Structure formats: C-alpha cells, structure tokens
Coordinates of C-alpha atoms in Angstrom, one line a residue:
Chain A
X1 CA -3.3 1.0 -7.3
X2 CA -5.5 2.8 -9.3
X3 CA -7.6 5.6 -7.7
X4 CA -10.5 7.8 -7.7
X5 CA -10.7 11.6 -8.6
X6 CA -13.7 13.6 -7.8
X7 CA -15.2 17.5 -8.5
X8 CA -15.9 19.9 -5.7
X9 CA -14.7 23.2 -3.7
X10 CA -11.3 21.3 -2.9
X11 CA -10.1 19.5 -6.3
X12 CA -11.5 22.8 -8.1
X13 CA -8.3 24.8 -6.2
X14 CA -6.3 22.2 -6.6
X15 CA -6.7 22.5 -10.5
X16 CA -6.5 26.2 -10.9
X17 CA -3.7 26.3 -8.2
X18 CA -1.8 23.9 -10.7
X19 CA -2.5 25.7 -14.0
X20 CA -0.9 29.3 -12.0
X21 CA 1.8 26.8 -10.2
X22 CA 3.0 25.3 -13.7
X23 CA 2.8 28.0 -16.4
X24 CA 4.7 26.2 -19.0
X25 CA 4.4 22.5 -20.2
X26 CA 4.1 20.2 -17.9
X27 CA 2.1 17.2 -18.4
X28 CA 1.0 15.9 -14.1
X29 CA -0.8 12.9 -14.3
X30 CA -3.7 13.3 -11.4
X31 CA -4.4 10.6 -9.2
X32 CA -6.1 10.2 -5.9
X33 CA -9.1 10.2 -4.1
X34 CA -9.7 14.6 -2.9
X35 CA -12.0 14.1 -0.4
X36 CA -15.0 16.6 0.0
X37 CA -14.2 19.8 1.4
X38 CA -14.6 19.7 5.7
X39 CA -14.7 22.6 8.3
X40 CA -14.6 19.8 10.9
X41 CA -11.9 18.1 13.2
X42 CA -9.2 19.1 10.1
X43 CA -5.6 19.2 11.8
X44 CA -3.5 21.5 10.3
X45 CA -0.4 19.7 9.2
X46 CA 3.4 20.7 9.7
X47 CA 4.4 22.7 7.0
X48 CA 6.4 20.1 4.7
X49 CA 10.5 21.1 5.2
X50 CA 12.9 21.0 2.5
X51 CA 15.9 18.1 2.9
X52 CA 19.3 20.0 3.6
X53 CA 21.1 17.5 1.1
X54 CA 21.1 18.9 -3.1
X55 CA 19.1 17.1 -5.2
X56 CA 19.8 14.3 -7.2
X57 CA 16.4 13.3 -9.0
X58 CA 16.5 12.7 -12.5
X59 CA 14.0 14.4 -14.7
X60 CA 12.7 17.1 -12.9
X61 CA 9.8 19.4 -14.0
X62 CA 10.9 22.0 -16.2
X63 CA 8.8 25.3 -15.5
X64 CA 9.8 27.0 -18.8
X65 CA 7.5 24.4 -21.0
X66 CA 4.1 24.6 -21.3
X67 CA 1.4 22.8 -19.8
X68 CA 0.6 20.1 -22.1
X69 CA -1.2 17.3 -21.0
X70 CA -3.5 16.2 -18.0
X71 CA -4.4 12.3 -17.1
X72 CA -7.4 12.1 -14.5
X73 CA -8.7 8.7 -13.3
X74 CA -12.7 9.7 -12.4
X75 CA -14.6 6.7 -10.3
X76 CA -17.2 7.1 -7.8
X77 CA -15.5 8.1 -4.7
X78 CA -16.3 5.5 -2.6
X79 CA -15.7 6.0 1.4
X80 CA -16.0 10.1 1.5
X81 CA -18.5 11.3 4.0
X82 CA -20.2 12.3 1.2
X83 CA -19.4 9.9 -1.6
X84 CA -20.1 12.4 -5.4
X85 CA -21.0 10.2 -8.6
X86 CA -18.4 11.1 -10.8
X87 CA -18.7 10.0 -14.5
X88 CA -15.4 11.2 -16.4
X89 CA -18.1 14.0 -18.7
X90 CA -19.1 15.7 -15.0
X91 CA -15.1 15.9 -14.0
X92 CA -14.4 17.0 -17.7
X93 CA -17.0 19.7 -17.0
X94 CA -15.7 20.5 -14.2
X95 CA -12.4 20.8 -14.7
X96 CA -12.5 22.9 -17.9
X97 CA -15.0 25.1 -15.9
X98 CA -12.6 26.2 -13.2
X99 CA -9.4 26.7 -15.5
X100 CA -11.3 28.3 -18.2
X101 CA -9.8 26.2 -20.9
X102 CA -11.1 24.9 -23.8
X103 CA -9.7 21.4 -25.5
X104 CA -7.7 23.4 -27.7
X105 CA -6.0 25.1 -25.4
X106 CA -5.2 23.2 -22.9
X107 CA -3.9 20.2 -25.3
X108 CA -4.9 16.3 -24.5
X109 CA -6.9 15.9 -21.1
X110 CA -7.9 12.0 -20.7
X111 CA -9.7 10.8 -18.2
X112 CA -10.1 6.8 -17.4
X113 CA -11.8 4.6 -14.6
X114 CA -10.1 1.4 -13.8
X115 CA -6.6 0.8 -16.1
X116 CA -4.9 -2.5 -15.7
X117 CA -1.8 -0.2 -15.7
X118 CA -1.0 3.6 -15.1
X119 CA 2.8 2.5 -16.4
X120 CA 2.6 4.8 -19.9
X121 CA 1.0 7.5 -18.1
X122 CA 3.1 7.7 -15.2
X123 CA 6.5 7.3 -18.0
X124 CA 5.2 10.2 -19.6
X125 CA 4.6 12.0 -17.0
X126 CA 6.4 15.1 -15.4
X127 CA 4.9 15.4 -12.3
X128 CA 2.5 12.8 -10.2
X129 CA 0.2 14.4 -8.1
X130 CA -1.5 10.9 -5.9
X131 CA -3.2 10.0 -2.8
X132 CA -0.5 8.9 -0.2
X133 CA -1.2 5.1 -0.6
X134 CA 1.8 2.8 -0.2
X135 CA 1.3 1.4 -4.0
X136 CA 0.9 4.5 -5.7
X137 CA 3.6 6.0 -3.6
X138 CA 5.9 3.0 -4.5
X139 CA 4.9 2.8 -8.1
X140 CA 5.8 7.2 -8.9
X141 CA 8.8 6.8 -7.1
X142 CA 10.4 3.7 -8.2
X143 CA 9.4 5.9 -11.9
X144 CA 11.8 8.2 -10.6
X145 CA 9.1 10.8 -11.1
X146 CA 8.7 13.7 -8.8
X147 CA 6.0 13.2 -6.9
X148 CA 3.2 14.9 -4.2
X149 CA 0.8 13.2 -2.5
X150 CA -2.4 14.2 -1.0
X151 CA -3.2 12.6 2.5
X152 CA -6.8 11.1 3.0
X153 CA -6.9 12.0 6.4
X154 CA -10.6 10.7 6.6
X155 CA -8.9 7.0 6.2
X156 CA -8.8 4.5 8.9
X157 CA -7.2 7.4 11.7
X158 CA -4.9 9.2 9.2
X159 CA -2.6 6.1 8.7
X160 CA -1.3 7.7 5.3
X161 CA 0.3 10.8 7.1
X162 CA 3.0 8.2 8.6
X163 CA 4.3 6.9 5.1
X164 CA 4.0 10.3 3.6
X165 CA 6.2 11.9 6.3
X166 CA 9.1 9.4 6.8
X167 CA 8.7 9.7 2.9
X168 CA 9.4 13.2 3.2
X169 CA 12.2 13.4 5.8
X170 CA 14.0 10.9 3.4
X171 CA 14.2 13.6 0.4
X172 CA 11.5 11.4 -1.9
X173 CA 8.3 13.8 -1.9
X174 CA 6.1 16.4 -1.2
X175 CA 2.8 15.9 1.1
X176 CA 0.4 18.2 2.0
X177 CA -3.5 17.4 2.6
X178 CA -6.0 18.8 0.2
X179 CA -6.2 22.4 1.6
X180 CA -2.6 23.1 1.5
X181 CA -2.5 21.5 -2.1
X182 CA -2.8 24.8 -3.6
X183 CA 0.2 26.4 -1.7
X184 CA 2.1 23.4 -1.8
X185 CA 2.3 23.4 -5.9
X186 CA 3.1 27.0 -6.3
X187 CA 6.1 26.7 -3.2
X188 CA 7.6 23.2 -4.1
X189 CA 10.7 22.9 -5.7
X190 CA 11.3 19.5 -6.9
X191 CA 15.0 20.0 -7.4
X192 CA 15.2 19.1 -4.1
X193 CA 14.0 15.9 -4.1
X194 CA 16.4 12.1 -4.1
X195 CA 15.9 9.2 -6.1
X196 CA 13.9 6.3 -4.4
X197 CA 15.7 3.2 -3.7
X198 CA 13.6 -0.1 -5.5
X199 CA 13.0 -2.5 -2.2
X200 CA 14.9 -5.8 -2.4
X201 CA 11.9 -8.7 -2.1
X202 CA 14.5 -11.2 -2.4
X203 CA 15.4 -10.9 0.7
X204 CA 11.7 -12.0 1.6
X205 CA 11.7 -14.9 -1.0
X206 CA 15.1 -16.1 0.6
X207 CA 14.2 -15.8 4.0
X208 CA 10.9 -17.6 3.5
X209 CA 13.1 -20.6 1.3
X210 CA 15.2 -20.7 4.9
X211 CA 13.0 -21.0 7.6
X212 CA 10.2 -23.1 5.6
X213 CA 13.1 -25.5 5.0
X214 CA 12.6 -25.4 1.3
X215 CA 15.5 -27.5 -0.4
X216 CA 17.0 -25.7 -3.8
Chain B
X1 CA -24.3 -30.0 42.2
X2 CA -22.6 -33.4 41.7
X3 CA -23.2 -33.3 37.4
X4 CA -22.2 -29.3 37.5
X5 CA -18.9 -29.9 39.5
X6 CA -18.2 -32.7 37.0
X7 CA -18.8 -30.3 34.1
X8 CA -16.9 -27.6 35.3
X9 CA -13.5 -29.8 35.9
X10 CA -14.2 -31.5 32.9
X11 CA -14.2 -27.7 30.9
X12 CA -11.1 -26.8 33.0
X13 CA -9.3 -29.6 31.6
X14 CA -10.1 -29.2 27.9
X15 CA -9.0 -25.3 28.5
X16 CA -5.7 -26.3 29.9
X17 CA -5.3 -28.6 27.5
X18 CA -6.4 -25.9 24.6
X19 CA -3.4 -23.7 26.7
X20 CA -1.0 -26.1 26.4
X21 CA -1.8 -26.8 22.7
X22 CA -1.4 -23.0 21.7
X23 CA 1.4 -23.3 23.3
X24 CA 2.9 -26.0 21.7
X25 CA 1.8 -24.7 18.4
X26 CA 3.2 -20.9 18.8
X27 CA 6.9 -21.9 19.7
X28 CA 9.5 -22.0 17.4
X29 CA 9.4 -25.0 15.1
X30 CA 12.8 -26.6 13.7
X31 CA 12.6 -25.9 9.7
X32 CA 11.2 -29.5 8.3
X33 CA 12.8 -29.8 4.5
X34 CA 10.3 -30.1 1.8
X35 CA 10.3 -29.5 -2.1
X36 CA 7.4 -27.4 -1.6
X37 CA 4.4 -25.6 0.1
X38 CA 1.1 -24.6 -0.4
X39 CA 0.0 -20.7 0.4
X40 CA -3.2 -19.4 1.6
X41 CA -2.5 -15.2 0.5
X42 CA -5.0 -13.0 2.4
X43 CA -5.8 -9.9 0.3
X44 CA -6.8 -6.9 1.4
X45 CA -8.2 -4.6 -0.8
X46 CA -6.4 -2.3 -3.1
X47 CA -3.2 -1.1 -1.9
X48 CA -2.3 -4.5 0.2
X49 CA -3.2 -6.8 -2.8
X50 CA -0.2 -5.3 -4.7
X51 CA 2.1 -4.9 -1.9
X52 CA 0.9 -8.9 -1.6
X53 CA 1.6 -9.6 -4.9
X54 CA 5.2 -8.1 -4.6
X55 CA 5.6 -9.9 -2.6
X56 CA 4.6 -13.4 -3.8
X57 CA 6.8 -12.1 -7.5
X58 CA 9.8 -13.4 -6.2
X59 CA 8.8 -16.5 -4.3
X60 CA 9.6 -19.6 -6.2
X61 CA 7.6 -21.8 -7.8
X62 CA 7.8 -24.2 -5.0
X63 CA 5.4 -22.2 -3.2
X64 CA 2.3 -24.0 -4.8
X65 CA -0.6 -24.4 -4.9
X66 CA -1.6 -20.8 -4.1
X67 CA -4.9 -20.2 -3.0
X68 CA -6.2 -16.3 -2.3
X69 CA -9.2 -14.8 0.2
X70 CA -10.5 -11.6 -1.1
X71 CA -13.6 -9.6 -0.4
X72 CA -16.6 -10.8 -2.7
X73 CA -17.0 -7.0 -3.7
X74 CA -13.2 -6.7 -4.4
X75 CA -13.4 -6.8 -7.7
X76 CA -10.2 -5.1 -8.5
X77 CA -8.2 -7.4 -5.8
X78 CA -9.7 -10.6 -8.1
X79 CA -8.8 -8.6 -11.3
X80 CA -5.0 -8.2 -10.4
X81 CA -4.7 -11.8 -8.7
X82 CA -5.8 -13.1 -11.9
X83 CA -3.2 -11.2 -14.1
X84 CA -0.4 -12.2 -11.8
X85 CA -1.2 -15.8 -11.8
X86 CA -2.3 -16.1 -15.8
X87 CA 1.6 -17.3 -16.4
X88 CA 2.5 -19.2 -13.1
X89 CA 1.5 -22.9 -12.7
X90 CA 0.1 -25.2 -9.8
X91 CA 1.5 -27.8 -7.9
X92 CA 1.9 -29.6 -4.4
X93 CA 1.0 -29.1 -0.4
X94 CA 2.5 -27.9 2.5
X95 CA 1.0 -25.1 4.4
X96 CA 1.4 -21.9 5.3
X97 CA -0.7 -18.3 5.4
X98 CA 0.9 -15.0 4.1
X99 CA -1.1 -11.6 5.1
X100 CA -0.2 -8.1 5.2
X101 CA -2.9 -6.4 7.1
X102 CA -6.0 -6.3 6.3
X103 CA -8.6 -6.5 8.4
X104 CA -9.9 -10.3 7.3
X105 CA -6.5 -11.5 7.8
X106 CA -7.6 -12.1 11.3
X107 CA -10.2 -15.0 11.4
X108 CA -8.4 -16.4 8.8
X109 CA -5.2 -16.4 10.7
X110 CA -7.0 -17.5 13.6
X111 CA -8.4 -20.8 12.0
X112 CA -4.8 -21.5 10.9
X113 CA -3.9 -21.7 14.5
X114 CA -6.4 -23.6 15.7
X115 CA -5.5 -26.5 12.7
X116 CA -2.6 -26.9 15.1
X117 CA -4.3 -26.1 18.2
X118 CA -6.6 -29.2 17.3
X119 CA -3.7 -31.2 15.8
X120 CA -4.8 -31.2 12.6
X121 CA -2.1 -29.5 10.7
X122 CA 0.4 -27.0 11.6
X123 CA 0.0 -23.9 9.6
X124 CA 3.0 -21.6 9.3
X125 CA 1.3 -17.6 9.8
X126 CA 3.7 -15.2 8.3
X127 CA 2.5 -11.8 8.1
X128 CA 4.7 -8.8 6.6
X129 CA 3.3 -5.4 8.1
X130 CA 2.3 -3.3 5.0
X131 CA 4.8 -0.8 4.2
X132 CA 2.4 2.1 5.1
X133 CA 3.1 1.2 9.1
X134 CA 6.3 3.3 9.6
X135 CA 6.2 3.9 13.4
X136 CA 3.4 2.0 14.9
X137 CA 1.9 -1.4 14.1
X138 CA -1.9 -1.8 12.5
X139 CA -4.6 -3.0 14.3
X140 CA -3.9 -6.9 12.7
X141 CA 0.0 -6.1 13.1
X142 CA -1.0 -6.0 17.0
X143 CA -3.2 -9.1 17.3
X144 CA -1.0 -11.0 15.4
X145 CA 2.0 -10.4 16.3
X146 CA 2.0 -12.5 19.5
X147 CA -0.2 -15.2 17.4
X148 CA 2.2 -15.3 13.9
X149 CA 5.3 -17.6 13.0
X150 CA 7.2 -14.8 11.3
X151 CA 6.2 -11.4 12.3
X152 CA 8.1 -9.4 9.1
X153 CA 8.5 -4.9 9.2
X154 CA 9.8 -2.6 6.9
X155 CA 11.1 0.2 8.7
X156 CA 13.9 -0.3 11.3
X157 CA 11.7 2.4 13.9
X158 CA 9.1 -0.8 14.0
X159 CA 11.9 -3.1 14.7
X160 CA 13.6 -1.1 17.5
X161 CA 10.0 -0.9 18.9
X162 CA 9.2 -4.8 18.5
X163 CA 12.6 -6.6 18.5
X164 CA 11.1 -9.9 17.8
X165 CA 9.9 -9.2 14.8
X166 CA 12.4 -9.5 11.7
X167 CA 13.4 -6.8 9.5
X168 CA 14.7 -7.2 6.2
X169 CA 14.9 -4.0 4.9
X170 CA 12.2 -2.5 2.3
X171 CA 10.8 -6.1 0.2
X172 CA 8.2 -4.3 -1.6

C-alpha cells in the first residue's frame, strides 16, 4: 500500500501548484506513482463536480496555517513507459529546485522507500494527495483525512478511474489525473467532502462460517 | 481406420465424462460441518494482498492451515503476509481457495477444479472481486465467475449486473 513518487515535467507542477494552492501550514503527505508526462492517447477527464449535500468531514485543511511539513515515498517507478531511477537525494533535488525552498524554510521534508506503515504519517497529516489504488484509497479515508487521488491511467485500461469516481459521486474525494493536478489543488474545497464509512468484513467472515458449515 | 475410430470414441467418452464431472463439481454443494478448513490465499501484488489480508483479519482461527501463492519477485506481498501471520497459529485440513483478482488466481483456481473434476478433492473457489471493480468485473472476475463456488462484489451496480453473485456490502 505503499507507493512510488518520481521527478519530472508533471510531479514538478504538481509541487509548485501545491505550495501556491496551500499558502499557509499544511503538512500533505505525497503518495503515488506520477507517471511521466505523455502528449499521447491522454483522455481528458470530466471536470470532478462538487456533492450538493454540506460537508461533514472532520479535520479539514486549514488554509490560514502555514505549510509545514512534506512526507514523499521515492522508489523506482516501476511500470511507467519510461520507468526514472529515483533515489530519495534526486527527488529531494528536485523538489527543492522547483519550489525554490531551502530546508529552513520549508520546515521537515522526509522522504522514505518501503515503510511497513504510513499510519503516523497519514495521522499527522492534513491533506493525502495518493495514487487512486483501492488500499491507499481505503487506508486515507478510513483516516478520515481529506483526500485527492491521482489516476494512473497508464494501468491495466484505466481501472482506477472507476473507484476514483463512484468515490467522488459519494462525497469522499477529489480525482483528477496528473495534468489537472495543478488546477485541481488551487479549485478544491475540501469542506465539501463526507466521512467514509469503515466496510464491515464480518459479514465476509460470517458468511464464509455459514456456507463452509463451520460449527461455532 | 479400425484403431482411429476406436481412439476417437474412446476420447469422446473421457470428454463427456470430464463434462459431466465439471458439472457435478460446479453445482451447489450442501454445507458439510467441520471444525475447520484449510485456505490456499492467492495474492496479488500490492494493493490485492491487503485487500486479501482484510479480508482473512476477521476469519476465525478455524480457517487453518493457511497457505499463500505470491509472485517470487513480490517481495512486498511476502513482507506483509509475514507480519499478518507472525501472531496467528496453524492447525487442521479442509479445503478451499480465496482470491481477489489477480491475474495468477486463474491457473491456480483452475487446478482446484480439476481436484474435483478428477475426484480427488473438492475444493471450495471463493473469490471476492477487489473493491477497485465498481461497475464492470476484471478480467479473472469474468473467467471465474462461471467456474467459482462463491462469486462475492462490493458494489450493488456489480450485483444488479451479475445477480448470482452475492453482495455483502463493502468487507474491506
């Protein structure tokens, strides 16, 4: 549940797009794959809509604090058309390139490979910004955090644009694909957004228990 | 022409008898009590190894031993298994395969069936379409739909399109 974060024409206007999108302290933890850049075959997606119903999402992002904080997961990204070796010191580069900030500035910026868990990041966290696979979906929301999610549409025939738009016509998130990032951050208003129910596996576990004919 | 007429009823029979096998095999089966059941979990690589393992969180105990099928280069996948099994303990047989989509679900779910096809062992295939299928099925939700004991989705659009399968509502 843990993904990959690479440098390049796309996450560099993501970045900047976020520092002029969230003046004041917010600490987004990053995560999710940004695919190279592509003039080919991109669709342009529906513009995302904002649910009629108020919002009733707990801990929203505040846009009077400052930014404060920045957790990036940096692998290789594996599976891109053009897959970019990314060591976190490249992406650290990078990164302080395109916003112009210097450590001191910008406050703590960590970046990480594999964690066994993104739990204290994601609790501390004001705003989630992930690739639109089901566990990292799951895993911000059930957080209750407000959360935008990037579609790979360069994975097995767009199959995350389904979750991240019944997601979105429920109230839970914002999607947008890595060239609408930048708009999407300085025109979303996560006020908007509902709390995520948690799933119920014990329905699963008691069906199972039933029609295995498991005896209590 | 005698030997070849021979040879082709003989492979006639042994595929009407295969027919009739699968048959046998993919119809609804009475629930036999047991105390417990062994589980062959097919995981997928990253994001269907922990819907998997939300799964498998609330199953009891009596669903032992647990054996998993993972990639060799899915590291990760063997990484998390690991974690989520370092408290749980073994224990006795039954049978059945649990899979949520990937891709190598397939063979695996395929063998299953042919224990039973063969009369070895009936295998019970239950496969819970991964959360990310909202309005159609995957590619191994397809092919094993006709082919699984329990065909389990998560969003009522998949069950209006496929009333046989069961819907339970979000489990992960």
């Amino acid at each position: 549940m843990l993904h990959t974060l690479g440098p390049g024409p796309a996450w560099g206007r993501a970045v900047v797009a976020l520092r002029r999108a969230l003046p004041s302290t917010t600490r987004p933890v990053l995560l999710g794959t940004l695919p190279r850049r592509s003039g080919r075959g991109r669709r342009a997606l529906p513009p995302p809509q904002a649910p009629s119903r108020p919002a009733s999402l707990r801990g929203t992002v505040s846009r009077e604090r400052a930014f404060s904080g920045l957790v990036v997961r940096a692998t290789p990204a594996v599976g891109h058309d053009d897959p970019v070796p990314c060591s976190p010191s490249l992406v650290c580069d990078t990164f302080f390139r395109v916003f112009a900030w210097s450590p001191s500035s910008c406050g703590a910026i960590s970046f990480t490979t594999y964690k066994d868990s993104l739990k204290e990041d994601l609790q501390k966290a004001d705003l989630v910004i992930s690739h639109a696979g089901a566990g990292s979906c799951l895993e911000s929301l059930e957080k209750r955090k407000p959360l935008t999610v990037v579609i790979n549409e360069k994975l097995m025939n767009n199959h995350q644009l389904e979750l991240a738009k019944q997601l979105h016509k429920d109230g839970h998130l914002f999607y947008c694909t890595c060239g609408t990032l930048p708009g999407l951050l300085q025109s979303m208003d996560f006020s908007t957004l509902k709390c995520f129910p948690l799933g119920q596996p014990e329905k699963f576990s008691a069906f199972l228990d039933k029609v295995v004919g498991l005896q209590k | 022409m005698g030997g070849t007429l021979i040879l082709a009823a003989a492979a006639g029979a042994v595929a009407v008898l295969l027919a009739v096998r699968l048959w046998v095999v993919l119809r609804p089966h009475a629930a036999v009590p047991r105390r417990s059941l062994s589980l062959l979990v097919v995981a997928g690589s990253g994001g269907h190894t922990t819907e998997i393992l939300r799964l498998l969180e609330n199953l009891s105990d009596a669903y032992s031993p647990r054996h998993y099928i993972i990639a060799d280069t899915d590291e990760m996948s063997a990484h998390k298994i690991n974690s989520f099994e370092v408290n749980r303990a073994d224990r006795n047989p039954g049978a059945m395969v649990l899979c949520n989509g990937p891709g190598t679900c397939v063979p695996i779910c395929i063998s299953a069936l042919l224990l039973g096809i063969l009369g070895i062992k009936k295998v019970i295939i239950v496969y819970v379409e991964s959360i990310c299928r909202v309005e159609h099925l995957s590619l191994s939700g397809k092919i094993l739909f006709h082919l699984s004991d329990y065909f389990i989705v998560q969003w009522p659009t998949l069950k209006e399109k496929y009333p046989k399968s069961v819907y339970l509502g979000r489990i992960v």
